[in-house]
Coordinates of C-alpha atoms in Angstrom, one line a residue:
M24 CA -16.7 1.4 60.4
V25 CA -15.1 1.6 63.8
G26 CA -12.9 -1.5 63.2
R27 CA -11.6 -0.1 59.9
Q28 CA -10.5 3.2 61.7
E29 CA -8.7 1.1 64.4
Q30 CA -6.8 -0.7 61.6
W31 CA -5.8 2.6 60.0
Q32 CA -4.5 3.9 63.3
A33 CA -2.5 0.7 64.0
A34 CA -1.0 0.9 60.5
G35 CA -0.1 4.6 61.0
S36 CA 1.6 3.8 64.3
R37 CA 3.7 1.0 62.7
S38 CA 4.7 3.4 59.8
R39 CA 5.9 6.0 62.3
A40 CA 7.9 3.4 64.3
W41 CA 9.7 2.2 61.1
A42 CA 10.3 5.8 60.1
A43 CA 11.9 6.6 63.4
L44 CA 14.0 3.4 63.3
G45 CA 15.1 4.4 59.8
W46 CA 16.1 7.9 60.9
F47 CA 18.1 6.3 63.8
W48 CA 20.2 4.1 61.6
A49 CA 20.6 6.9 59.1
V50 CA 22.1 9.1 61.8
V51 CA 24.3 6.2 63.0
L52 CA 25.5 5.7 59.4
V53 CA 26.3 9.3 59.0
C54 CA 28.3 9.3 62.2
L55 CA 30.2 6.3 61.2
V56 CA 31.0 7.9 57.8
A57 CA 32.1 11.2 59.5
G58 CA 34.3 9.3 62.0
A59 CA 36.0 7.4 59.2
V60 CA 36.6 10.6 57.3
V61 CA 38.2 12.3 60.4
L62 CA 40.4 9.2 61.1
Q63 CA 41.5 9.2 57.5
A64 CA 42.5 12.8 57.8
L65 CA 44.4 12.4 61.0
G66 CA 46.3 9.4 59.8
P67 CA 47.6 6.5 61.8
P68 CA 48.5 7.1 65.4
P69 CA 52.2 7.8 66.1
Q70 CA 54.4 4.8 66.9
Q71 CA 55.4 4.6 70.5
T72 CA 59.1 4.1 70.9
A73 CA 60.5 2.4 73.9
A74 CA 62.3 4.8 76.2
A75 CA 66.0 4.5 76.1
P76 CA 67.4 3.1 79.3
A77 CA 68.9 5.7 81.6
P78 CA 72.7 5.7 81.5
A79 CA 74.3 4.1 84.4
V80 CA 75.7 6.6 86.9
V81 CA 79.3 5.9 87.5
A82 CA 80.9 7.5 90.5
P83 CA 84.1 9.4 89.5
P84 CA 87.3 7.9 90.7
A85 CA 88.6 9.3 94.0
P86 CA 91.2 12.0 93.3
A87 CA 94.7 10.9 93.9
A88 CA 96.5 12.3 96.8
P89 CA 98.6 15.4 95.7
A90 CA 102.2 14.8 95.4
A91 CA 104.3 16.5 98.0
P92 CA 105.7 19.8 96.6
A93 CA 109.3 20.0 95.9
A94 CA 111.2 21.8 98.6
V95 CA 111.5 25.5 97.6
P96 CA 113.7 27.8 99.5
P97 CA 111.8 30.6 101.2
A98 CA 111.8 34.0 99.4
P99 CA 114.2 36.4 101.0
P100 CA 112.6 39.2 103.0
P101 CA 112.3 42.5 101.2
A102 CA 115.3 44.7 101.5
Q103 CA 114.9 47.3 104.2
A104 CA 116.1 50.8 103.4
A105 CA 119.1 51.7 105.5
G106 CA 118.6 54.9 107.3
I107 CA 120.7 58.0 106.5
P108 CA 123.0 59.0 109.4
A109 CA 122.0 62.0 111.5
P110 CA 124.2 65.2 111.1
V111 CA 127.7 64.6 112.2
A112 CA 129.4 67.3 114.4
A113 CA 132.7 66.7 112.7
L114 CA 131.2 67.6 109.4
Q115 CA 129.8 70.9 110.5
E116 CA 131.0 74.4 111.4
P117 CA 129.2 77.6 112.6
A118 CA 127.5 79.6 109.8
P119 CA 128.9 83.2 109.8
G120 CA 126.2 85.8 110.3
V121 CA 123.5 83.2 111.0
E122 CA 123.1 82.7 114.7
G123 CA 122.8 79.1 115.9
A124 CA 123.1 77.7 112.3
V125 CA 125.8 75.5 110.9
L126 CA 127.3 74.8 107.5
P127 CA 128.6 71.5 106.1
R128 CA 132.3 71.0 105.8
I129 CA 134.9 68.3 105.0
G130 CA 135.9 66.5 108.2
P131 CA 139.4 66.4 109.6
D132 CA 139.8 62.9 108.3
G133 CA 138.8 63.9 104.8
R134 CA 135.3 62.5 104.9
M135 CA 132.9 64.6 102.8
P136 CA 129.1 65.2 103.4
M137 CA 128.4 63.8 99.9
Q138 CA 129.8 60.5 101.1
A139 CA 128.7 60.5 104.7
Y140 CA 125.0 61.2 104.0
A141 CA 124.7 59.3 100.7
A142 CA 122.1 56.5 100.3
P143 CA 123.6 53.1 99.7
F144 CA 123.5 51.3 96.3
D145 CA 125.1 48.2 94.8
A146 CA 128.1 49.4 92.9
A147 CA 128.7 46.0 91.4
D148 CA 125.2 45.9 89.7
P149 CA 125.9 45.8 85.9
R150 CA 122.4 47.1 84.9
P151 CA 121.9 50.5 83.5
R152 CA 121.3 53.1 86.3
V153 CA 118.6 55.7 86.6
A154 CA 118.2 58.3 89.4
V155 CA 115.4 60.7 90.2
L156 CA 115.7 63.9 92.2
L157 CA 112.3 65.1 93.6
A158 CA 112.5 68.8 94.5
G159 CA 110.1 71.2 96.3
I160 CA 110.1 69.2 99.5
G161 CA 108.9 71.2 102.5
M162 CA 106.8 73.8 100.8
T163 CA 103.6 71.7 101.2
E164 CA 103.7 69.6 104.3
T165 CA 101.0 67.1 103.3
D166 CA 102.4 66.5 99.8
S167 CA 106.0 66.3 101.2
E168 CA 105.0 63.7 103.8
A169 CA 103.3 61.6 101.1
A170 CA 106.3 61.8 98.8
I171 CA 108.7 60.7 101.6
R172 CA 106.5 57.8 102.7
T173 CA 105.5 56.4 99.4
T174 CA 108.5 56.8 97.1
P175 CA 111.3 54.3 97.1
A176 CA 114.4 55.1 99.3
A177 CA 116.5 55.5 96.1
I178 CA 114.5 58.6 95.2
S179 CA 116.6 61.6 96.4
L180 CA 114.8 64.6 97.8
A181 CA 115.7 68.3 97.5
F182 CA 114.4 70.5 100.4
S183 CA 113.3 74.1 99.8
P184 CA 115.2 76.6 102.0
Y185 CA 111.9 78.4 102.5
A186 CA 110.4 75.3 104.2
V187 CA 108.7 76.4 107.5
R188 CA 109.2 73.2 109.5
P189 CA 111.9 71.1 107.7
G190 CA 113.1 69.3 110.9
P191 CA 110.3 66.6 111.1
L192 CA 110.4 66.0 107.4
L193 CA 114.2 65.6 107.4
E194 CA 114.0 63.0 110.2
M195 CA 111.3 61.1 108.2
A196 CA 113.4 61.2 105.1
R197 CA 116.5 60.0 106.9
A198 CA 114.6 57.2 108.5
G199 CA 113.2 56.1 105.1
G200 CA 116.6 56.0 103.5
H201 CA 116.2 59.0 101.3
E202 CA 119.4 61.1 100.8
T203 CA 118.7 64.8 100.8
L204 CA 119.9 68.0 99.1
V205 CA 119.2 71.6 99.7
S206 CA 117.8 73.9 96.9
I207 CA 119.6 77.1 96.4
P208 CA 117.3 79.9 95.2
M209 CA 118.8 81.4 92.1
E210 CA 117.6 83.9 89.5
P211 CA 115.5 82.0 87.0
L212 CA 114.4 82.8 83.4
G213 CA 111.6 85.3 83.4
Y214 CA 112.9 87.2 86.5
P215 CA 111.4 89.2 88.2
L216 CA 108.0 87.8 87.0
N217 CA 109.4 84.4 88.1
D218 CA 110.7 85.2 91.6
A219 CA 112.9 82.8 93.5
G220 CA 112.3 84.6 96.8
D221 CA 113.9 87.2 99.1
H222 CA 117.1 85.2 99.4
A223 CA 117.7 84.4 95.8
L224 CA 121.2 84.7 94.3
L225 CA 120.9 87.3 91.5
T226 CA 123.1 88.3 88.6
G227 CA 122.7 92.0 89.6
L228 CA 124.0 91.6 93.1
A229 CA 127.6 91.9 94.2
P230 CA 129.5 88.6 94.9
A231 CA 129.6 89.4 98.6
Q232 CA 125.8 89.7 98.8
N233 CA 125.3 86.5 96.9
Q234 CA 127.8 84.8 99.2
E235 CA 125.7 85.8 102.2
R236 CA 122.6 84.4 100.5
L237 CA 124.4 81.2 99.7
V238 CA 125.4 80.8 103.4
W239 CA 121.8 81.4 104.4
A240 CA 120.5 78.7 102.0
L241 CA 123.2 76.1 103.0
S242 CA 122.5 76.7 106.7
R243 CA 118.7 76.0 106.5
I244 CA 119.0 72.2 106.9
A245 CA 121.8 69.8 107.8
G246 CA 122.9 66.3 107.0
Y247 CA 122.6 66.6 103.2
V248 CA 124.8 65.4 100.3
G249 CA 124.7 68.5 98.2
A250 CA 122.7 71.2 96.5
T251 CA 120.7 71.9 93.4
G252 CA 119.3 74.9 91.6
A253 CA 115.8 73.3 91.2
M254 CA 113.2 74.8 93.6
S255 CA 109.5 74.2 93.2
G256 CA 109.5 74.4 89.4
L257 CA 112.1 77.2 89.1
M258 CA 115.6 76.2 87.8
G259 CA 117.8 79.3 88.3
E260 CA 118.9 79.4 84.7
R261 CA 119.9 83.0 84.5
F262 CA 122.2 82.9 87.5
A263 CA 123.7 79.5 86.4
A264 CA 124.7 81.1 83.0
G265 CA 126.4 84.0 84.7
E266 CA 130.0 84.6 85.9
Q267 CA 129.2 84.0 89.6
M268 CA 128.2 80.4 89.1
P269 CA 131.7 78.9 88.9
P270 CA 132.8 80.5 92.3
M271 CA 129.6 79.1 93.8
L272 CA 130.4 75.6 92.6
E273 CA 133.9 75.9 94.0
E274 CA 132.4 76.9 97.3
L275 CA 130.2 73.7 97.3
A276 CA 133.2 71.5 96.3
A277 CA 135.3 73.0 99.1
R278 CA 132.6 71.9 101.6
G279 CA 132.4 68.4 100.1
L280 CA 129.0 68.9 98.5
L281 CA 127.8 67.7 95.1
Y282 CA 125.7 69.8 92.8
I283 CA 122.8 68.8 90.5
E284 CA 122.3 71.2 87.6
P285 CA 118.6 71.0 86.8
R286 CA 118.7 71.7 83.1
P287 CA 121.4 70.8 80.6
S288 CA 122.8 73.4 78.3
P289 CA 122.9 72.7 74.5
A290 CA 126.6 71.8 74.8
Q291 CA 125.9 69.4 77.6
L292 CA 123.0 67.8 75.6
A293 CA 125.4 67.2 72.7
G294 CA 128.0 65.7 75.0
A295 CA 130.5 68.4 74.2
T296 CA 131.5 69.1 77.8
A297 CA 133.6 66.9 80.0
P298 CA 132.1 65.7 83.3
Q299 CA 132.9 68.0 86.2
P300 CA 133.9 66.4 89.5
G301 CA 131.1 66.8 92.0
V302 CA 128.6 68.0 89.4
R303 CA 125.9 66.1 87.5
V304 CA 123.5 67.6 85.0
A305 CA 119.9 66.4 84.8
D306 CA 119.1 64.6 81.6
L307 CA 115.4 65.2 81.7
V308 CA 112.7 67.2 83.6
I309 CA 109.9 64.7 83.8
D310 CA 107.1 67.0 85.1
D311 CA 107.4 70.1 82.9
L312 CA 103.8 69.4 82.2
P313 CA 102.5 67.9 85.5
A314 CA 99.9 65.6 83.9
R315 CA 99.9 61.8 84.0
P316 CA 100.5 61.1 80.2
E317 CA 103.4 63.6 80.1
I318 CA 105.0 62.2 83.3
E319 CA 104.7 58.6 82.1
A320 CA 106.2 59.6 78.7
G321 CA 109.1 61.4 80.5
L322 CA 109.8 58.3 82.7
A323 CA 109.8 56.0 79.7
K324 CA 112.3 58.4 77.9
L325 CA 114.4 58.4 81.0
E326 CA 114.6 54.6 80.9
Q327 CA 115.7 54.7 77.3
L328 CA 118.4 57.2 78.0
A329 CA 119.7 55.0 80.7
R330 CA 119.9 52.0 78.3
D331 CA 121.6 54.2 75.6
R332 CA 124.1 55.9 77.9
G333 CA 124.4 53.5 80.9
S334 CA 122.9 56.0 83.3
A335 CA 120.3 58.8 83.3
L336 CA 119.2 61.4 85.9
G337 CA 115.6 62.8 85.9
L338 CA 114.3 65.7 87.8
A339 CA 110.8 66.2 89.2
G340 CA 110.2 69.8 90.2
R341 CA 107.4 69.4 92.8
P342 CA 105.9 66.6 94.9
D343 CA 102.5 66.9 93.4
P344 CA 100.2 63.9 94.0
V345 CA 100.1 62.9 90.4
T346 CA 103.9 63.0 90.1
V347 CA 104.4 61.0 93.3
D348 CA 101.8 58.4 92.2
R349 CA 103.5 57.9 88.8
L350 CA 107.0 57.7 90.4
Q351 CA 105.8 55.1 92.8
A352 CA 104.1 52.9 90.1
W353 CA 107.0 53.3 87.7
A354 CA 109.7 52.4 90.3
A355 CA 107.8 49.3 91.4
S356 CA 108.3 47.6 88.1
L357 CA 111.6 49.1 87.0
A358 CA 113.8 46.2 88.1
S359 CA 111.7 43.8 86.0
R360 CA 112.7 45.9 82.9
G361 CA 116.4 45.5 83.7
I362 CA 117.0 49.0 85.1
A363 CA 118.6 49.8 88.5
L364 CA 117.1 52.7 90.5
V365 CA 119.9 54.5 92.4
P366 CA 120.3 57.7 94.4
V367 CA 121.6 60.7 92.6
S368 CA 124.9 60.6 94.5
A369 CA 125.6 57.3 92.6
L370 CA 125.7 59.2 89.3
V371 CA 127.9 62.2 90.4
P372 CA 131.6 62.1 89.5
P373 CA 133.5 62.0 92.8
L374 CA 135.4 65.0 94.1
A375 CA 139.1 64.8 94.6
P376 CA 140.1 64.2 98.2
P377 CA 141.3 67.3 99.9
A378 CA 145.0 67.9 100.0
T379 CA 146.6 67.3 103.4
E380 CA 149.3 69.4 104.7
P381 CA 152.7 67.6 105.2
L382 CA 153.7 66.8 108.7
A383 CA 156.2 69.3 110.2
K384 CA 159.7 68.0 110.6
P385 CA 160.8 67.6 114.2

């Protein structure tokens, strides 16, 4: 009985061993099948391509030695502005009624202030000419100094007779090559709301009173080429249209001075009047509206007038910073546009030489 039980136990052990072995191979088979399925899904491995050989690095050829530049003549040095002569004693006389002051006059040799103190220019230059008169110098010292220092020498300057310290500014202007004029205060449009000052020439004053005021204005500075009615934005229109204006122009001409009329009359704009010796009328006021766009438009129009007529004269009423800045920038490129910038004296018809008395017979 015992032996039969031992046989049954041995048989059970063998059955369990075979069962375990069967399960083992079953698991192995399942793994193999699963691996085959995964490999089939992944597909064949990517083909490895041989890496392309790196391109050979070739050193760049050494640069050829630069050819020797052609001989170029050196650029000429910039032209230096010739200074304006200091006041000449032979061209002066005492101012009546103004102690220590002098008035301009024609010299014994016939030389005139409008010639002696004029800024030079090239009279043979065939290009159209444009001139600019900048008025109001001396009323604001800082702005006046900036205008004198930064604008080209060909810009002419009109000094106010009310300037407190004109001497240093005049010396600076002469050294910089600027020719100068004196502004004559005259009755403007809108008077008395627009007031040209205590020494203004007025239509309601007697000629003798206006003569005294003219002498005062002309004696305020010295060494100038002429006068103008433009003064710090005022133009003296009412006096210029009155009957006392022609005698004043005769007085200026007798002293060898030119005159710049700040605003043209309708007849002058139409070209209906003949040029008057010693007088030139401004073609355009460039800073009626002292703003950059308007000033630039005025300067462009001035250029066109010069091309159309051969010459043009522009007036700037005050040395405001924006006006001076635009004048400087405009003048710097003017020559490249075929226009010559000249002083105002270059555009004024000359005065006839003074008559000389015949020599007395022995």
